[in-house]
XYZ file of C-alpha atoms in Angstrom:
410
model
C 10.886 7.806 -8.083
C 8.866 7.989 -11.557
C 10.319 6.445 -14.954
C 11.933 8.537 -17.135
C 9.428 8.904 -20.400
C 11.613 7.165 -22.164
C 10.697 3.378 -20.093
C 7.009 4.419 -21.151
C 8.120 3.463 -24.611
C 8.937 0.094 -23.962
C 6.229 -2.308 -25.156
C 4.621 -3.960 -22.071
C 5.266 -7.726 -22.298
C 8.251 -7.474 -24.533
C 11.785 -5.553 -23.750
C 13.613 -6.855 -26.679
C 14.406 -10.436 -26.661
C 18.103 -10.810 -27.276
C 21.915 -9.142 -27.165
C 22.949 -12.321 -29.902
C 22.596 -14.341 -26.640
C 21.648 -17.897 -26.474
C 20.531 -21.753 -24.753
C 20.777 -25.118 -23.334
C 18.974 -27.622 -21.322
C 19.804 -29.842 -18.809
C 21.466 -32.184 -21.446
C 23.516 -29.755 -22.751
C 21.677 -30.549 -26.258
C 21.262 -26.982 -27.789
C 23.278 -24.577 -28.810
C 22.545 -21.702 -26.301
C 22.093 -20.661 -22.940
C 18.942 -19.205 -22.470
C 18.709 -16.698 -19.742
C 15.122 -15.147 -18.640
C 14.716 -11.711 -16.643
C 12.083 -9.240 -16.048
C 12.682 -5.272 -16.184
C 10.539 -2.707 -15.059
C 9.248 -0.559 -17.985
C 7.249 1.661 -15.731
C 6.103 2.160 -11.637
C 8.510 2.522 -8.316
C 11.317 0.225 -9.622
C 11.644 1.592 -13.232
C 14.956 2.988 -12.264
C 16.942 0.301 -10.231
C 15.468 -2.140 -12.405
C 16.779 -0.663 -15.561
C 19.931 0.161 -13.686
C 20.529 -3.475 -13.278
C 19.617 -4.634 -16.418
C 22.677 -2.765 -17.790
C 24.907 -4.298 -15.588
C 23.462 -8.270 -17.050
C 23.697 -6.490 -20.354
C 27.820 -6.215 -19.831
C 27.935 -9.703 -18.786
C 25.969 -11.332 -21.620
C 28.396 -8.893 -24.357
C 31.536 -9.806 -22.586
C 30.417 -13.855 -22.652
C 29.638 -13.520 -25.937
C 33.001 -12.000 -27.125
C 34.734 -14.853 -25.721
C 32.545 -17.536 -27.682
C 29.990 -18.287 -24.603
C 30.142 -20.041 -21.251
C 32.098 -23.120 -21.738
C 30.295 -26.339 -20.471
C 32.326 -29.882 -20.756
C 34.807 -28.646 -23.107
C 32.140 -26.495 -25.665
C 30.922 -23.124 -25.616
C 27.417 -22.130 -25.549
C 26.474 -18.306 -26.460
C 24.349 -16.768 -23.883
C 21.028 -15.385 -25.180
C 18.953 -12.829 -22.566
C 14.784 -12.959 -22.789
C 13.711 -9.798 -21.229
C 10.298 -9.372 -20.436
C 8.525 -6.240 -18.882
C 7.013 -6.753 -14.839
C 5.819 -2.939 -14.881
C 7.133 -3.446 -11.222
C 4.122 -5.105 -10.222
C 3.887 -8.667 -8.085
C 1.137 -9.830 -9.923
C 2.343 -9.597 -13.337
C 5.651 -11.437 -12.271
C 4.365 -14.309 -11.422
C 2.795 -14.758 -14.762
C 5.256 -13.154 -16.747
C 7.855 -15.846 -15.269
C 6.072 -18.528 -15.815
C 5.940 -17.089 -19.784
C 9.483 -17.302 -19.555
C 9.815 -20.919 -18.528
C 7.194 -22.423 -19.850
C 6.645 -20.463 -23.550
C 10.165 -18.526 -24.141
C 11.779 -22.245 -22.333
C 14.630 -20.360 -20.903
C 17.410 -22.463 -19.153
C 17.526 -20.298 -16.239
C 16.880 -16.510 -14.602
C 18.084 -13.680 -13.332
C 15.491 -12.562 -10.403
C 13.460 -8.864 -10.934
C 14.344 -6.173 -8.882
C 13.620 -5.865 -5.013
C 12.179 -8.561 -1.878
C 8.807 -7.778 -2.960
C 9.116 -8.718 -6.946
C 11.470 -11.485 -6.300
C 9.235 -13.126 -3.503
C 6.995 -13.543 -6.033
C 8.902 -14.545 -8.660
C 10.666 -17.614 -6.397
C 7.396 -19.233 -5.874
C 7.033 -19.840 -9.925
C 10.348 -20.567 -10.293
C 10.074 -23.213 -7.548
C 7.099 -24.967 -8.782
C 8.631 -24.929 -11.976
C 11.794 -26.369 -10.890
C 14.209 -23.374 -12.317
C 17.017 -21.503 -10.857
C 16.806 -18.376 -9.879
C 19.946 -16.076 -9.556
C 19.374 -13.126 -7.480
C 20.981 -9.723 -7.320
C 18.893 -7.235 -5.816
C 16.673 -8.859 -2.935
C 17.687 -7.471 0.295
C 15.160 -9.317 2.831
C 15.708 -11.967 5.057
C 12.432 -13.400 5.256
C 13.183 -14.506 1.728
C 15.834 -16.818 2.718
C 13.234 -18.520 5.418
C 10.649 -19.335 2.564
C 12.232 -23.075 1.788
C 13.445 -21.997 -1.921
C 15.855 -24.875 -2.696
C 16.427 -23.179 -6.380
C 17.451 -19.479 -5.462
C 20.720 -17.888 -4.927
C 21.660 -14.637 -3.798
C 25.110 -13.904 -6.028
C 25.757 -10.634 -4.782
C 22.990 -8.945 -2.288
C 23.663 -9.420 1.163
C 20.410 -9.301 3.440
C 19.693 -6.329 4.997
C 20.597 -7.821 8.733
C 23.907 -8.240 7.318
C 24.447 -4.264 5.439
C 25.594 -2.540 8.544
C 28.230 -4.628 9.237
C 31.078 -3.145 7.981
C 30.068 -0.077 9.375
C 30.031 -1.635 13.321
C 33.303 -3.308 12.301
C 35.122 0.111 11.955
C 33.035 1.697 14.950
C 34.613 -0.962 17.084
C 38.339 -0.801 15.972
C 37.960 2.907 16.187
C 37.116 2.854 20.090
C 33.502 3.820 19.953
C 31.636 1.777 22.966
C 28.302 3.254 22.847
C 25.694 3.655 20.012
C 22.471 5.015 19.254
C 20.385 3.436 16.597
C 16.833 5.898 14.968
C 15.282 4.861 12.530
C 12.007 6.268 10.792
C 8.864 4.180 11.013
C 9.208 1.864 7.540
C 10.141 -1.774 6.974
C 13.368 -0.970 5.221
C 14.611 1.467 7.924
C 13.704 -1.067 10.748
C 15.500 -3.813 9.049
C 18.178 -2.022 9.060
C 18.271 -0.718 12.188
C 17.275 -3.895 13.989
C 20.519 -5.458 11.915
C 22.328 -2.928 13.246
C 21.860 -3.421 16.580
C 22.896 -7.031 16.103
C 26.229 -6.302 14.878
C 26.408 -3.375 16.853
C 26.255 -6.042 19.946
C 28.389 -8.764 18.301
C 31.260 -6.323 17.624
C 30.989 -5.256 21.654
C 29.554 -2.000 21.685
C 26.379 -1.368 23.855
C 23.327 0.324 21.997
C 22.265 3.274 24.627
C 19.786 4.410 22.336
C 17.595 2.066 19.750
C 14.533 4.683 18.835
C 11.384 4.381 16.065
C 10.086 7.773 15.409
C 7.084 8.384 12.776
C 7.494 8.309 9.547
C 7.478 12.093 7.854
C 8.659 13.696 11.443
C 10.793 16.987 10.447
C 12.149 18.189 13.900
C 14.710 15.663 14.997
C 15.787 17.637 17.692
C 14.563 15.689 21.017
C 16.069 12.789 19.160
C 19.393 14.018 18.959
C 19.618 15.586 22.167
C 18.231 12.052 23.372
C 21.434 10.313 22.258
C 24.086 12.733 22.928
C 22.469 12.475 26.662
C 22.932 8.541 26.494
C 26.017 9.225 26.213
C 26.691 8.059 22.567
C 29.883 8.239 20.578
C 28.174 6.848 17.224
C 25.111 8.083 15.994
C 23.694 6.123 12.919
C 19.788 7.015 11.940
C 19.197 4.380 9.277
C 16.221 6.865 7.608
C 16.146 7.778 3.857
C 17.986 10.712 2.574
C 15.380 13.501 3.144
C 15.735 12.838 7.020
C 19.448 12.529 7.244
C 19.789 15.981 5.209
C 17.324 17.100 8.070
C 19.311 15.740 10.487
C 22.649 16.968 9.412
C 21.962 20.471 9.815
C 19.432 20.280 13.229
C 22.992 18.917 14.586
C 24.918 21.741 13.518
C 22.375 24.108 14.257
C 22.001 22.409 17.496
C 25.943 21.944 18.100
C 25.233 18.426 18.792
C 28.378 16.449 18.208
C 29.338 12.647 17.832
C 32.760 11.090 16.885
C 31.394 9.119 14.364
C 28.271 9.490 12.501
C 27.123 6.899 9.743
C 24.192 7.378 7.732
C 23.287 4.730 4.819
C 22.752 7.102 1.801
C 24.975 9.483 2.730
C 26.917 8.065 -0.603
C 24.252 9.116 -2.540
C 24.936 12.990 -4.819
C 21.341 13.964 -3.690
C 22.933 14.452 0.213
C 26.250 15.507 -0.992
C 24.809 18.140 -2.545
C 24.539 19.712 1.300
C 27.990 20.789 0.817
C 30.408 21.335 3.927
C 27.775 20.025 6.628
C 28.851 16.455 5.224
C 32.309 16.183 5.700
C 33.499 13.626 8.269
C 29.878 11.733 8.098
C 30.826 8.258 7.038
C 28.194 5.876 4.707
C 28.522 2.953 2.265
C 29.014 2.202 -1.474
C 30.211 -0.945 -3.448
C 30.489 0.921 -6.775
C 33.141 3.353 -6.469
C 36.308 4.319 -8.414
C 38.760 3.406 -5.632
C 37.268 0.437 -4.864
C 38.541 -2.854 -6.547
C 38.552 -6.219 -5.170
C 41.138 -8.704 -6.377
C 38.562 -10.504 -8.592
C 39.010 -13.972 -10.079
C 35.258 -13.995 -11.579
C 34.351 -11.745 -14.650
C 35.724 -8.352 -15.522
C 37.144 -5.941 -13.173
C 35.835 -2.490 -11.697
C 38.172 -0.615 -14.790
C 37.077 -3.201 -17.436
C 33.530 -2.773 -16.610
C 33.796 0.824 -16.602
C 35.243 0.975 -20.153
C 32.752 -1.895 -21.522
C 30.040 0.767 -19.886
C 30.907 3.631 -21.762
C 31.440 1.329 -24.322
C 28.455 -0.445 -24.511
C 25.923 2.728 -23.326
C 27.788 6.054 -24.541
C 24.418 7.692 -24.406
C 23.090 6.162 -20.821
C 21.244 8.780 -18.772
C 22.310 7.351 -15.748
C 26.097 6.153 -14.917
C 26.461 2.808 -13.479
C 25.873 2.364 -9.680
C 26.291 0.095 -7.063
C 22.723 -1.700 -8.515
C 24.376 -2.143 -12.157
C 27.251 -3.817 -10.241
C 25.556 -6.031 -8.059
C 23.604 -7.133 -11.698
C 27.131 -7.471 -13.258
C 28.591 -9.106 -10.707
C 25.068 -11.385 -10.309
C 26.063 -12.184 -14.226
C 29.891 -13.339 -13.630
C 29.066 -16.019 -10.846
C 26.459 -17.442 -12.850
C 28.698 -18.094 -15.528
C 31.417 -19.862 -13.319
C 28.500 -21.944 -11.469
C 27.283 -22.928 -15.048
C 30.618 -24.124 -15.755
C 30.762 -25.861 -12.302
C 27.625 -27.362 -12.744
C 28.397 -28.918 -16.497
C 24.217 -28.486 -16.698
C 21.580 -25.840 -16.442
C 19.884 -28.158 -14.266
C 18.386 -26.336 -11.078
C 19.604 -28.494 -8.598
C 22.816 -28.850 -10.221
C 23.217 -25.299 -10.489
C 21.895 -24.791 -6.603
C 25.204 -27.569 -5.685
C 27.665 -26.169 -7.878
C 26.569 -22.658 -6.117
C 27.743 -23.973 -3.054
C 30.318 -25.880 -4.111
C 32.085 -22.361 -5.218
C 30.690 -20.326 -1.501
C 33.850 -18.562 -0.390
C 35.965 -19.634 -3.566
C 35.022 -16.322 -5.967
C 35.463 -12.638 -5.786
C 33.525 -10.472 -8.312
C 33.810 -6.733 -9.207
C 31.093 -5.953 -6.232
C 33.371 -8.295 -3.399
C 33.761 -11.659 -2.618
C 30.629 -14.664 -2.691
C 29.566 -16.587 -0.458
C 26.202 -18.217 0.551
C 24.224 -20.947 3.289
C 22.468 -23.410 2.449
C 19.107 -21.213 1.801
C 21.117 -19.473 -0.817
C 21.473 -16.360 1.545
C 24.728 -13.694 0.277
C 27.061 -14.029 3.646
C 29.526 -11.867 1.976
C 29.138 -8.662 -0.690
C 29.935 -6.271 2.082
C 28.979 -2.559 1.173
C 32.596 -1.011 1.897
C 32.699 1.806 4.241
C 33.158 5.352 2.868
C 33.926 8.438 4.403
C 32.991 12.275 3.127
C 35.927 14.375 3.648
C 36.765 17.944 2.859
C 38.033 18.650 -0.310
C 38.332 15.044 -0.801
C 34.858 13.592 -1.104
C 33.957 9.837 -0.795
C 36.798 7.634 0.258
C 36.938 4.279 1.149
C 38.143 3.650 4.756
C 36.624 -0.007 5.416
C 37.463 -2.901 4.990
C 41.488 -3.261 4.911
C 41.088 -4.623 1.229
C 39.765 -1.798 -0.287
C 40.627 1.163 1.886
C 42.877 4.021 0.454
C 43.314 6.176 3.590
C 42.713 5.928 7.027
C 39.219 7.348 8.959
C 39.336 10.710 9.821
C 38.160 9.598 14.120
C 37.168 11.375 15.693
C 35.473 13.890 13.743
C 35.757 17.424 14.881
C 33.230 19.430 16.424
C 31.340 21.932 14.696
C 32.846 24.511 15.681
C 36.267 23.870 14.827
C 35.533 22.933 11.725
């Protein structure tokens, strides 16, 4: 995706500095909380990035209005350093270590994605800060040796299709086919997949690669309805899955259950009938609303939205969540921790594993700091309905239409 013109306009090594935010050290000695963060002005993760941003943004306001994050019986304001990483690696790494060393925040939030984030840990390490993450989906992250990073709310992409085999398997399917295009995030996903796939006690028939760019899916599909497969789930990007969609119809190729990652997304619901029945994933959607006992929930963050960004191009999405949600835990492991220090912060983290539930699900990390939780609930597209939430128990509001009818008596 390309920034929107606007993002040109922000200067490049300075997004603002503040949102009357604030900072204090290990001693507790000053009279804020200094929280650093970089934001993509411009390149691939221009959007997410400023999608999340919003979402910290909410948290910092809503500290703020209650007097700050109290610490041993005072309350320190919260004040946010933003600096720009133009969504490149190599301007991270130096751009953090402005942050701790020059701006002397107390802590950060971690940019957007695995790749910015990789980069960012191994300043923040040497350093000795902690690093709250929110976005990072990879697992080889987690296997680096950070001792000072913390995923709050993104689960690793081995863990994302979970949900999705959970439902599979209480809905009777026994046999699954995995494709997946020819790209690191696809594979991930698809090799996770197949994991829980197994673990939940379905048998994979099918677990396919095919290039990258391919447009005739045909031999694929025809592949796995021959396996015998009652779910189909291609783990490809959207342009593929729209693809896929109607070479299935056209094709009358049917499968009880179909579940396709960004089938949540408007760009494949704009396809029309052809999606009803498919099933995919969201964690930011007006139905869904965990019992939370950490920061504001899924209503109250709407409202502060529209509240705080009446002229936003861009609603919020599952990415401003995950930042919110990123923003609430820190303040309750703050509090735990009575310090900023890192690995005081890093304890307190896991002190409070499997005790909190934020607006984007319940937390809980290992000992690498790896999300075990955040599940992406389990939606499912049906006529005249649209998305509905079907999985897990907590947040469902109907039952799964299973199995789906065929095409031609639709």
């Amino acid at each position: 995706m390309h920034a929107k013109p606007w993002l040109s306009r922000i200067p490049a090594l300075a997004l603002a500095i503040a949102a009357l935010t604030p900072a204090l050290g290990a001693a507790q000695t000053s009279d804020k909380i200094r929280v650093g963060m970089t934001v993509s002005s411009t390149g691939s993760f221009a959007l997410a990035s400023q999608s999340g941003v919003r979402g910290v943004e909410l948290w910092v306001d809503d500290v703020n209005r209650r007097g700050g994050i109290e610490v041993k019986g005072k309350k320190y304001p919260v004040e946010l350093v933003k600096l720009d990483d133009r969504s490149d690696k190599q301007m991270v790494t130096r751009v953090y270590e402005r942050l701790i060393v020059d701006e002397k925040v107390d802590l950060v939030f971690a940019p957007f994605g695995s790749t910015l984030t990789a980069a960012a840990a191994t300043v923040t390490e040497r350093l000795g800060k902690y690093m709250m993450v929110w976005s990072a989906a990879s697992d080889d992250l987690y296997k680096q040796g950070f001792k000072n990073m913390v995923s709050g709310t993104q689960m690793p992409v081995s863990a994302m299709l979970r949900a999705n085999m959970e439902l599979a398997a209480k809905q009777g399917v026994k046999k699954v086919a995995l494709l997946y295009s020819d790209e690191p995030f696809p594979a991930g996903l698809a090799e996770g997949g197949k994991e829980q796939a197994v673990k939940n006690g379905m048998e994979v028939v099918l677990f396919e690669k095919y290039p990258k760019g391919q447009k005739d899916f045909s031999t694929i599909l025809q592949k796995a309805r021959a396996a015998g497969a009652e779910a189909l789930v291609p783990t490809s990007y959207e342009g593929d899955l729209i693809s896929m969609t109607r070479q299935m119809k056209q094709l009358d190729i049917n499968f009880p259950y179909v579940f396709m990652v960004y089938a949540s997304t408007p760009q494949f619901q704009a396809i029309g009938a052809d999606s009803n029945y498919i099933y995919s994933h969201t964690n930011y959607h007006p139905a869904i609303n965990w019992k939370v006992n950490a920061g504001m929930t899924r209503e109250q963050f709407a409202t502060a939205y529209d509240q705080r960004f009446p002229k936003a191009e861009f609603p919020p999405d599952f990415q401003t969540a995950l930042a919110y949600g990123a923003g609430a835990l820190t303040e309750e492991i703050v509090k735990q921790a009575g310090s900023t220090d890192a690995a005081a912060l890093k304890k307190a983290s896991l002190d409070l594993s499997g005790k909190l539930t934020v607006m984007a699900g319940p937390y809980a990390i290992d000992e690498t700091g790896k999300q075990l939780l955040m599940p992406f609930p389990v939606v499912q597209l049906l006529p005249g309905k649209g998305m509905v939430p079907v999985w897990p128990a907590d947040v469902a509001t109907q039952k799964p239409v299973y199995p789906a009818p065929d095409w031609n008596k639709r």
